[in-house]
Short mmCIF file of C-alpha atoms and ligand atoms in Angstrom, two decimals:
data_model
loop_
_atom_site.label_atom_id
_atom_site.label_comp_id
_atom_site.label_asym_id
_atom_site.label_seq_id
_atom_site.Cartn_x
_atom_site.Cartn_y
_atom_site.Cartn_z
CA MET U 1 -11.62 -6.31 11.94
CA ALA U 2 -8.35 -5.60 13.68
CA HIS U 3 -5.94 -8.51 13.86
CA SER U 4 -3.18 -6.62 15.57
CA LYS U 5 -0.20 -8.20 17.18
CA ILE U 6 1.31 -6.88 20.43
CA SER U 7 5.09 -6.32 20.52
CA GLU U 8 6.81 -4.53 23.42
CA GLY U 9 3.46 -3.14 24.48
CA ILE U 10 2.88 -1.74 21.01
CA LYS U 11 0.00 -2.96 18.85
CA ILE U 12 1.45 -3.76 15.46
CA PRO U 13 -0.91 -3.31 12.51
CA GLU U 14 -1.34 -6.44 10.46
CA HIS U 15 -1.72 -4.49 7.23
CA ILE U 16 -0.20 -1.09 6.48
CA ALA U 17 -1.10 0.83 3.32
CA VAL U 18 1.08 3.71 2.16
CA ILE U 19 0.38 6.54 -0.26
CA MET U 20 3.97 7.33 -1.21
CA ASP U 21 3.52 10.97 -2.15
CA GLY U 22 6.02 13.82 -2.52
CA ASN U 23 8.79 12.34 -4.69
CA GLY U 24 8.53 15.09 -7.29
CA ARG U 25 8.53 17.96 -4.77
CA TRP U 26 11.42 16.34 -2.89
CA ALA U 27 13.52 16.48 -6.06
CA GLN U 28 12.32 19.88 -7.26
CA SER U 29 13.13 21.54 -3.93
CA ARG U 30 16.71 20.29 -4.48
CA MET U 31 16.84 21.60 -8.07
CA MET U 32 16.87 18.03 -9.32
CA PRO U 33 14.71 16.40 -11.99
CA ARG U 34 11.52 14.78 -10.63
CA MET U 35 12.84 11.38 -11.66
CA MET U 36 15.56 11.63 -8.99
CA GLY U 37 12.77 11.81 -6.43
CA HIS U 38 11.18 8.67 -7.83
CA LYS U 39 14.52 6.84 -7.68
CA GLN U 40 15.08 7.88 -4.06
CA GLY U 41 11.49 6.96 -3.34
CA PHE U 42 12.00 3.47 -4.78
CA SER U 43 14.93 2.82 -2.42
CA ARG U 44 12.98 4.23 0.51
CA MET U 45 10.04 1.99 -0.35
CA ILE U 46 12.22 -1.13 -0.16
CA GLU U 47 13.70 -0.01 3.18
CA LEU U 48 10.28 0.68 4.71
CA ILE U 49 8.75 -2.58 3.53
CA GLU U 50 11.69 -4.55 4.95
CA TYR U 51 11.37 -2.66 8.20
CA SER U 52 7.64 -3.41 8.38
CA PHE U 53 8.39 -7.08 7.83
CA LYS U 54 10.93 -6.99 10.69
CA ARG U 55 8.39 -5.36 12.99
CA GLY U 56 5.92 -8.17 12.42
CA VAL U 57 3.56 -6.50 9.96
CA LYS U 58 2.03 -9.18 7.70
CA CYS U 59 1.04 -7.14 4.68
CA VAL U 60 2.05 -3.83 3.11
CA THR U 61 0.24 -2.20 0.20
CA VAL U 62 2.11 0.62 -1.51
CA TYR U 63 0.48 3.07 -3.90
CA ALA U 64 3.06 3.43 -6.65
CA LEU U 65 1.02 4.68 -9.62
CA SER U 66 -2.62 5.64 -9.94
CA THR U 67 -4.73 5.36 -13.08
CA GLU U 68 -4.84 9.17 -13.00
CA ASN U 69 -1.02 9.36 -12.82
CA LEU U 70 -0.92 7.73 -16.26
CA LYS U 71 -1.98 11.11 -17.65
CA ARG U 72 1.28 12.71 -16.52
CA PRO U 73 3.81 13.83 -19.16
CA LYS U 74 5.08 10.92 -21.20
CA GLU U 75 8.66 11.45 -20.07
CA GLU U 76 7.78 11.01 -16.39
CA ILE U 77 5.64 7.93 -17.03
CA GLU U 78 8.35 6.38 -19.18
CA GLY U 79 10.87 7.11 -16.40
CA LEU U 80 8.65 5.31 -13.89
CA PHE U 81 8.25 2.32 -16.23
CA ASN U 82 12.04 2.23 -16.59
CA LEU U 83 12.38 2.05 -12.82
CA ILE U 84 10.18 -1.05 -12.88
CA ARG U 85 12.11 -2.51 -15.82
CA THR U 86 15.48 -2.04 -14.12
CA ARG U 87 14.74 -2.48 -10.42
CA PHE U 88 11.59 -4.52 -9.88
CA GLY U 89 13.33 -7.87 -10.43
CA GLU U 90 15.84 -7.08 -7.69
CA LEU U 91 13.01 -6.02 -5.36
CA ALA U 92 11.24 -9.32 -6.07
CA ASP U 93 14.40 -11.37 -5.36
CA ARG U 94 14.82 -9.60 -2.07
CA PHE U 95 11.29 -10.23 -0.85
CA ILE U 96 11.18 -13.78 -2.15
CA LYS U 97 14.13 -14.42 0.19
CA HIS U 98 11.82 -13.30 3.01
CA ASN U 99 9.18 -15.77 1.78
CA SER U 100 6.98 -12.90 0.70
CA ARG U 101 4.29 -13.00 -1.87
CA ILE U 102 4.31 -10.10 -4.33
CA ARG U 103 1.07 -9.05 -5.94
CA VAL U 104 0.27 -6.24 -8.29
CA VAL U 105 -3.05 -4.57 -7.65
CA GLY U 106 -4.35 -2.51 -10.53
CA ASP U 107 -5.18 -2.72 -14.21
CA LEU U 108 -2.11 -4.36 -15.75
CA SER U 109 -3.57 -3.98 -19.23
CA LEU U 110 -2.83 -0.25 -19.00
CA LEU U 111 0.92 -0.94 -18.79
CA PRO U 112 3.36 -1.69 -21.63
CA SER U 113 3.72 -5.41 -22.24
CA ASP U 114 7.38 -5.66 -21.18
CA VAL U 115 6.61 -3.91 -17.87
CA ARG U 116 3.64 -6.23 -17.38
CA GLU U 117 5.92 -9.24 -17.96
CA VAL U 118 8.34 -8.09 -15.23
CA LEU U 119 5.44 -7.75 -12.79
CA LEU U 120 3.76 -11.03 -13.72
CA ASP U 121 7.09 -12.82 -13.37
CA ALA U 122 7.46 -11.55 -9.78
CA GLU U 123 3.88 -12.60 -9.01
CA LYS U 124 4.43 -16.04 -10.44
CA ARG U 125 7.74 -16.64 -8.68
CA SER U 126 6.23 -15.72 -5.32
CA GLU U 127 2.63 -16.93 -5.47
CA HIS U 128 3.25 -19.87 -3.10
CA LEU U 129 4.90 -17.73 -0.38
CA THR U 130 2.95 -16.88 2.75
CA GLU U 131 5.21 -15.22 5.32
CA PHE U 132 4.35 -11.69 4.18
CA THR U 133 2.34 -10.07 1.38
CA LEU U 134 3.53 -7.09 -0.60
CA ASN U 135 0.80 -5.51 -2.72
CA VAL U 136 2.09 -3.01 -5.23
CA ALA U 137 -0.68 -0.73 -6.52
CA LEU U 138 0.15 0.16 -10.11
CA ALA U 139 -2.26 1.63 -12.64
CA TYR U 140 -4.60 1.40 -9.67
CA GLY U 141 -7.78 3.38 -9.05
CA GLY U 142 -10.23 2.62 -6.25
CA ARG U 143 -13.29 3.51 -8.30
CA ALA U 144 -12.11 1.49 -11.30
CA GLU U 145 -11.48 -1.44 -8.94
CA LEU U 146 -15.04 -1.23 -7.61
CA VAL U 147 -16.59 -0.91 -11.07
CA ARG U 148 -14.59 -3.96 -12.19
CA ALA U 149 -15.75 -5.93 -9.15
CA VAL U 150 -19.40 -5.06 -9.73
CA ASN U 151 -19.12 -6.01 -13.40
CA LEU U 152 -17.58 -9.35 -12.46
CA ALA U 153 -20.57 -9.98 -10.20
CA VAL U 154 -23.01 -8.94 -12.93
CA GLU U 155 -21.32 -11.29 -15.41
CA LYS U 156 -21.77 -14.14 -12.96
CA GLY U 157 -25.38 -13.08 -12.42
CA GLU U 158 -24.76 -12.73 -8.69
CA LYS U 159 -26.01 -10.18 -6.18
CA VAL U 160 -23.14 -8.89 -4.13
CA THR U 161 -22.76 -8.84 -0.37
CA GLU U 162 -20.16 -6.80 1.52
CA GLU U 163 -17.96 -9.84 1.92
CA GLY U 164 -18.61 -11.03 -1.63
CA LEU U 165 -17.62 -7.66 -3.04
CA SER U 166 -14.35 -7.58 -1.12
CA LYS U 167 -13.51 -10.98 -2.60
CA LEU U 168 -13.83 -9.49 -6.07
CA LEU U 169 -11.35 -6.71 -5.33
CA TYR U 170 -7.67 -6.93 -6.27
CA THR U 171 -6.79 -7.17 -2.58
CA ASP U 172 -8.74 -10.41 -2.01
CA GLY U 173 -7.08 -12.61 0.59
CA VAL U 174 -5.60 -9.95 2.85
CA PRO U 175 -7.43 -8.14 5.65
CA ASP U 176 -8.34 -4.48 5.20
CA PRO U 177 -5.55 -2.04 6.06
CA ASP U 178 -5.37 -1.28 9.77
CA LEU U 179 -3.18 1.76 9.23
CA LEU U 180 -3.12 3.97 6.14
CA ILE U 181 -0.22 6.41 5.89
CA ARG U 182 0.08 9.30 3.43
CA THR U 183 3.31 11.24 3.14
CA GLY U 184 3.81 14.51 1.24
CA LYS U 185 1.57 16.88 3.23
CA GLU U 186 -1.71 16.29 1.34
CA LYS U 187 -4.70 15.05 3.27
CA ARG U 188 -6.72 13.00 0.84
CA LEU U 189 -7.06 9.44 -0.43
CA SER U 190 -6.57 10.19 -4.14
CA ASN U 191 -8.65 7.15 -5.16
CA PHE U 192 -6.69 4.65 -3.02
CA LEU U 193 -8.37 1.58 -1.45
CA LEU U 194 -11.75 3.33 -1.19
CA TYR U 195 -13.65 0.22 -0.10
CA GLN U 196 -10.92 -1.35 2.02
CA SER U 197 -10.09 1.77 4.05
CA ALA U 198 -13.56 2.13 5.60
CA TYR U 199 -12.16 1.61 9.12
CA SER U 200 -8.44 2.19 8.59
CA GLU U 201 -6.66 4.53 10.97
CA LEU U 202 -5.38 7.43 8.88
CA TYR U 203 -1.95 8.97 9.47
CA PHE U 204 -0.64 11.96 7.55
CA SER U 205 2.98 13.05 7.45
CA ASP U 206 4.27 16.38 6.16
CA LYS U 207 7.48 14.68 5.06
CA MET U 208 8.04 14.04 1.38
CA PHE U 209 8.23 10.27 0.77
CA PRO U 210 12.02 10.08 0.16
CA ASP U 211 12.51 11.70 3.60
CA PHE U 212 10.14 9.33 5.44
CA THR U 213 12.44 7.01 7.42
CA ALA U 214 11.95 3.81 9.40
CA LYS U 215 11.92 6.02 12.48
CA ASP U 216 8.98 7.96 11.04
CA LEU U 217 7.23 4.67 10.36
CA ASP U 218 7.77 3.74 14.01
CA LEU U 219 6.12 7.00 15.07
CA ALA U 220 3.14 6.19 12.84
CA ILE U 221 2.89 2.70 14.36
CA GLU U 222 3.11 4.14 17.88
CA GLU U 223 0.35 6.61 17.11
CA TYR U 224 -1.74 3.79 15.62
CA SER U 225 -1.15 1.75 18.75
CA SER U 226 -2.49 4.54 20.95
CA ARG U 227 -5.73 4.98 18.99
CA VAL U 228 -9.01 3.49 20.14
CA ARG U 229 -10.72 1.60 17.32
CA ARG U 230 -14.40 1.39 18.09
CA PHE U 231 -15.79 0.16 14.76
CA GLY U 232 -18.99 2.01 15.55
CA LYS U 233 -19.39 0.62 19.08
CA THR U 234 -19.14 2.35 22.45
CA ASP U 235 -16.08 2.30 24.72
CA GLU U 236 -18.04 0.19 27.23
CA GLN U 237 -18.76 -2.45 24.59
CA LYS U 238 -15.09 -2.55 23.58
CA THR U 239 -13.99 -3.00 27.23
CA GLN U 240 -16.50 -5.80 27.68
CA GLU U 241 -15.30 -7.52 24.50
CA LYS U 242 -11.72 -7.37 25.80
CA GLN U 243 -12.73 -8.95 29.15
CA GLU U 244 -14.61 -11.73 27.39
CA ARG U 245 -11.55 -12.64 25.30
C1 IPE S 301 4.24 10.19 -5.72
O1 IPE S 301 5.01 11.32 -5.84
C2 IPE S 301 4.67 9.10 -6.67
C3 IPE S 301 3.84 9.00 -7.88
C4 IPE S 301 2.67 9.54 -8.04
C5 IPE S 301 4.38 8.24 -8.98
P1 IPE S 301 4.60 12.51 -6.80
O2 IPE S 301 5.23 12.26 -8.13
O3 IPE S 301 3.14 12.71 -6.81
O4 IPE S 301 5.32 13.71 -6.08
P2 IPE S 301 4.74 15.17 -5.90
O5 IPE S 301 3.42 15.04 -5.21
O6 IPE S 301 4.61 15.75 -7.27
O7 IPE S 301 5.75 15.84 -5.06
C1 IPE S 302 -1.29 9.69 -5.18
O1 IPE S 302 -0.47 10.78 -5.35
C2 IPE S 302 -0.81 8.55 -6.01
C3 IPE S 302 0.45 7.95 -5.59
C4 IPE S 302 1.17 8.27 -4.56
C5 IPE S 302 0.90 6.86 -6.42
P1 IPE S 302 -0.81 11.95 -6.39
O2 IPE S 302 0.33 12.88 -6.33
O3 IPE S 302 -1.15 11.37 -7.71
O4 IPE S 302 -2.13 12.59 -5.74
P2 IPE S 302 -2.84 13.98 -6.01
O5 IPE S 302 -2.83 14.20 -7.50
O6 IPE S 302 -2.01 15.02 -5.31
O7 IPE S 302 -4.18 13.84 -5.41
MG1 MG S 303 1.87 13.85 -5.64
#
């Protein structure tokens, strides 16, 4: 359910999920190699997460690499791994200073061992921190996540419930995303948080991710704030619930 916080009359989402799409096209339209787009995107990602934190958001989940992306040309994948090798430690230091927990959601076994080490180190150094949660989806696929969860339940010989299943997902411990943003013009989920996004408000931006600024994020939050979330109920029921609170 929504656990939104009100700030200056604006409802702030507790959890924002972002499909950071458009890095490659951003670079290619500038006659630059795709990797330049990923580098710009990395800096933009840090800026937007810090901004979310400042606005009172409690959790951000960023889609950085899908299981399907792993089939991209080797050179691009290696470039992305190098970004993690060279810049993830600095990202972790920065968020640890904000008392943020960093978690990697996805199948770490699909990543090279040195990349995995960098990620596990950030997780370990921040596991006790509670002010904010940053979930980084890497080698992540929503279907694979669900299959894994079901298999875990089968191994335990347990029947799953809706709540039980969400506890077996990588995102256990944080509420479902209130707002899900996709940049880069496409209007699809591309296998992101399939179970968790059941009632997320969706927001699509035509901007390529490296061009998506804190101001654009504010517009998305404003739009979110103006939406009516009914969760299947009628407007009358929602009004009554508000009065009873
Ligand atoms: C998203 O940008 C980041 C990753 C998938 C790693 P893309 O690389 O998909 O950029 P476009 O969609 O090709 O522009
Ligand atoms: C989704 O973008 C994955 C990430 C942003 C990490 P893609 O670029 O892989 O999505 P499709 O292929 O256009 O659906
Ligand atoms: Mg793309």
